[in-house]
PDB file of C-alpha atoms in Angstrom:
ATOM      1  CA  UNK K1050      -3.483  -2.689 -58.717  1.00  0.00           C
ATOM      2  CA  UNK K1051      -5.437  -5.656 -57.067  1.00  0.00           C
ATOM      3  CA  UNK K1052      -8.536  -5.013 -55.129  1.00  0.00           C
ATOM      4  CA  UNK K1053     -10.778  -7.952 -54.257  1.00  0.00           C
ATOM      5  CA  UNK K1054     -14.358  -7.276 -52.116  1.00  0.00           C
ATOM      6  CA  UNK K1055     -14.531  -9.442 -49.042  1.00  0.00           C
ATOM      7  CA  UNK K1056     -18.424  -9.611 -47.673  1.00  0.00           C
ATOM      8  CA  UNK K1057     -18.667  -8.117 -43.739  1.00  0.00           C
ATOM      9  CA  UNK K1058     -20.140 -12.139 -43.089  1.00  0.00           C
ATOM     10  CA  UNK K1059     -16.977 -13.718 -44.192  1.00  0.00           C
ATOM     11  CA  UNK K1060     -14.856 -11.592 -41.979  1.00  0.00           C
ATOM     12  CA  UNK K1061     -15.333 -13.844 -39.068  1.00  0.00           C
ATOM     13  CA  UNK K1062     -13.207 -17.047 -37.242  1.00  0.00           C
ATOM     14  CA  UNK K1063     -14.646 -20.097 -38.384  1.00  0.00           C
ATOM     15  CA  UNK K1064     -16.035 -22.636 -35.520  1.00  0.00           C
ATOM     16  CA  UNK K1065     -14.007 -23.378 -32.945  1.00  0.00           C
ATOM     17  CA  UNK K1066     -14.310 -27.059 -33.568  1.00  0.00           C
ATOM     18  CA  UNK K1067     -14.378 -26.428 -37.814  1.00  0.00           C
ATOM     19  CA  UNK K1068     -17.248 -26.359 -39.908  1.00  0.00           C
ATOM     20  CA  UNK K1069     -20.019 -28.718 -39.737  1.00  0.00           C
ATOM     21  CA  UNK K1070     -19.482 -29.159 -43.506  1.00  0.00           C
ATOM     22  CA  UNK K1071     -15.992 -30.225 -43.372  1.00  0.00           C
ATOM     23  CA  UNK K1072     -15.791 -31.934 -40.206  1.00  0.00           C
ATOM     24  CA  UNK K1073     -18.870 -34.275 -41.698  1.00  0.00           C
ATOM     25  CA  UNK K1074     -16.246 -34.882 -44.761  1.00  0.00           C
ATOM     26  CA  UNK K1075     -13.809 -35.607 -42.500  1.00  0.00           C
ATOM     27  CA  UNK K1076     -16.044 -37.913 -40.977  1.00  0.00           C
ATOM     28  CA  UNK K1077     -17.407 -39.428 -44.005  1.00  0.00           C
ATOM     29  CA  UNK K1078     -13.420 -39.953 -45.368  1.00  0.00           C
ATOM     30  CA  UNK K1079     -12.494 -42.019 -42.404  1.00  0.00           C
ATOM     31  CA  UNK K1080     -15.916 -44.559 -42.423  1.00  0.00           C
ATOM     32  CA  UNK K1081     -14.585 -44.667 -46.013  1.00  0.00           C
ATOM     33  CA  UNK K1082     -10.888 -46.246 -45.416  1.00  0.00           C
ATOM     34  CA  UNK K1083     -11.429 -47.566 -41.494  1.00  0.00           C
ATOM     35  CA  UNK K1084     -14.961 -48.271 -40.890  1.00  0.00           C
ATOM     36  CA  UNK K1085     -16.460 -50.118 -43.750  1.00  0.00           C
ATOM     37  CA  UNK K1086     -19.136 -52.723 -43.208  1.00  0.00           C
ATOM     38  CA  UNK K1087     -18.931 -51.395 -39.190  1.00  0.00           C
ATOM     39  CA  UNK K1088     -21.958 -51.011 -37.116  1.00  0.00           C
ATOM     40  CA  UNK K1089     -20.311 -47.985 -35.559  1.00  0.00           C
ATOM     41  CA  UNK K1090     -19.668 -44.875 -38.224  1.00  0.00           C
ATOM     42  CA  UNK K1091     -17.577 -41.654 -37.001  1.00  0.00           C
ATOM     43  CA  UNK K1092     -20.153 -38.519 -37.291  1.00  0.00           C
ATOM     44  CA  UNK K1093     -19.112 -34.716 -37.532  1.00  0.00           C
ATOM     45  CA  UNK K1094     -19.107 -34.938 -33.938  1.00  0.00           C
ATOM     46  CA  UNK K1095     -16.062 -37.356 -33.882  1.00  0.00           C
ATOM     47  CA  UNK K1096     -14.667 -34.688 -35.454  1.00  0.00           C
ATOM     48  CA  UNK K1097     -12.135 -31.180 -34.116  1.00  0.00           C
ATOM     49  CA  UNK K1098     -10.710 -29.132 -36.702  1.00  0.00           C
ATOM     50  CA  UNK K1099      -7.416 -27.503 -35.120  1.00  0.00           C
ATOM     51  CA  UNK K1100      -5.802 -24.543 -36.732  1.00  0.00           C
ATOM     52  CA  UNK K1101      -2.271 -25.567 -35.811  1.00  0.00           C
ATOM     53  CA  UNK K1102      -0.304 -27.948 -33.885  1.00  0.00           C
ATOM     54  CA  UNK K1103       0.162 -26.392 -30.700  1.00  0.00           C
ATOM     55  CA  UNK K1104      -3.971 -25.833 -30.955  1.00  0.00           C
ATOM     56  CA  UNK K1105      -4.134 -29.391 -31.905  1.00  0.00           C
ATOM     57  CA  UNK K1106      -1.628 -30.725 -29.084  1.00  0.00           C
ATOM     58  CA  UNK K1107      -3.336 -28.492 -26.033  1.00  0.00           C
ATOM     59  CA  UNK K1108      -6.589 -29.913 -27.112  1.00  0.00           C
ATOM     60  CA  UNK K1109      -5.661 -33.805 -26.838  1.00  0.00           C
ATOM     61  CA  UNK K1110      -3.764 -33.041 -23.605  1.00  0.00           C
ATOM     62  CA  UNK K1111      -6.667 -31.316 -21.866  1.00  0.00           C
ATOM     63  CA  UNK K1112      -9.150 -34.606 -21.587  1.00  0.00           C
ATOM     64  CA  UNK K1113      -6.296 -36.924 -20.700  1.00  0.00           C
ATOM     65  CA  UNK K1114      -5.721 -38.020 -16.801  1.00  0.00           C
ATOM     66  CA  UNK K1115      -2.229 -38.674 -15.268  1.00  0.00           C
ATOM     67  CA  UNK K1116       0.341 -39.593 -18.117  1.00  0.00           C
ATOM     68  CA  UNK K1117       3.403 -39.697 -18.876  1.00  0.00           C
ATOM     69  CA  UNK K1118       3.767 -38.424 -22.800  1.00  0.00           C
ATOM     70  CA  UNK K1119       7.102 -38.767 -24.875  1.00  0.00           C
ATOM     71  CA  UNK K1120       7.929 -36.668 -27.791  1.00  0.00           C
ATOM     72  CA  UNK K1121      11.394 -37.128 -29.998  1.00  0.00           C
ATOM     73  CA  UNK K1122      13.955 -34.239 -28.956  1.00  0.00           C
ATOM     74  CA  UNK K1123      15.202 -32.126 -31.308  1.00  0.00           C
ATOM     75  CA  UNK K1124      12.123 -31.828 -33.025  1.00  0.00           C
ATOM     76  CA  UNK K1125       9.003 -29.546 -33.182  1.00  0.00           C
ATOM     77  CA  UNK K1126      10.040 -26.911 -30.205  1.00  0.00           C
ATOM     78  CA  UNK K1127       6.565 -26.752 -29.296  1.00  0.00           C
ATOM     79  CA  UNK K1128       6.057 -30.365 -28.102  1.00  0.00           C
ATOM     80  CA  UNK K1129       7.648 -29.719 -24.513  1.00  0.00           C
ATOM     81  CA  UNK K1130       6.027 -25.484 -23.919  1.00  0.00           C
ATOM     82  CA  UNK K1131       2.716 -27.543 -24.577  1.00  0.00           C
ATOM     83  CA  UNK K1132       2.559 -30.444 -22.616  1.00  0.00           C
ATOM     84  CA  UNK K1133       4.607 -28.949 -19.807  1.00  0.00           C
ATOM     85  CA  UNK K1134       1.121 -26.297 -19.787  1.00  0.00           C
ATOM     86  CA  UNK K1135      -0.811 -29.474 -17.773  1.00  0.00           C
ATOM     87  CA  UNK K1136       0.061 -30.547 -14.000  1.00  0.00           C
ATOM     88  CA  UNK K1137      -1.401 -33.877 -14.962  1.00  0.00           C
ATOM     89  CA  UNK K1138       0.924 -34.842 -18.158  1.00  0.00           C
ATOM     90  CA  UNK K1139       4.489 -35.135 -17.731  1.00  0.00           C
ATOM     91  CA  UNK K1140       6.320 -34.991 -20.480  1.00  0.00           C
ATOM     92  CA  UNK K1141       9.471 -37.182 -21.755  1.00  0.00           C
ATOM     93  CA  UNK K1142      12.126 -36.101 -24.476  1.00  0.00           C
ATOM     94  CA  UNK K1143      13.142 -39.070 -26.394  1.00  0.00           C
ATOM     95  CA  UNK K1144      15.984 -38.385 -27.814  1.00  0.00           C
ATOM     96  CA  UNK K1145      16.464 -39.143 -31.513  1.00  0.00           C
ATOM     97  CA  UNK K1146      19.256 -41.503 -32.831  1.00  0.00           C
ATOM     98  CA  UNK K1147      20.993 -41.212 -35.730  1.00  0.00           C
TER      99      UNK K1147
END
């Protein structure tokens, strides 16, 4: 038998937008391999954690004005239930060639 103690403070989401901590690493990653020797550094505040795609998706699509946004067809099935969700994007299948 396996039992394992889990304390009442850890029982809770995380940030919406991630942890400060790890959104600061993210941060800190990217001035590492884009932004050397640039005036301008990314900050934790450059920075959204998303727990999935679709989260990830519905979060990009929500700031951006009248588009039109393509996405390859077959391919992840929630591309199209996502950006159909916003009256201002209009989304495009591509479909793929073989």
């Amino acid at each position: 038998n396996f039992t394992m103690t889990i304390p009442d403070a850890e029982l809770e989401y995380a940030p919406v937008v991630g942890l400060p901590e790890l959104r600061q690493k993210v941060a800190d990653y990217y001035n590492h391999l884009y932004r050397q020797g640039k005036e301008s550094q990314y900050t934790m505040d450059n920075v959204c954690i998303v727990p999935g795609g679709r989260a990830g998706i519905t979060r990009v699509m929500s700031i951006l004005g009248t588009c039109q946004v393509g996405f390859f067809s077959p391919d992840y099935t929630a591309y199209e239930q996502a950006l159909g969700l916003f009256l201002r994007v209009s989304p495009s299948p591509l479909l793929h060639r073989n």
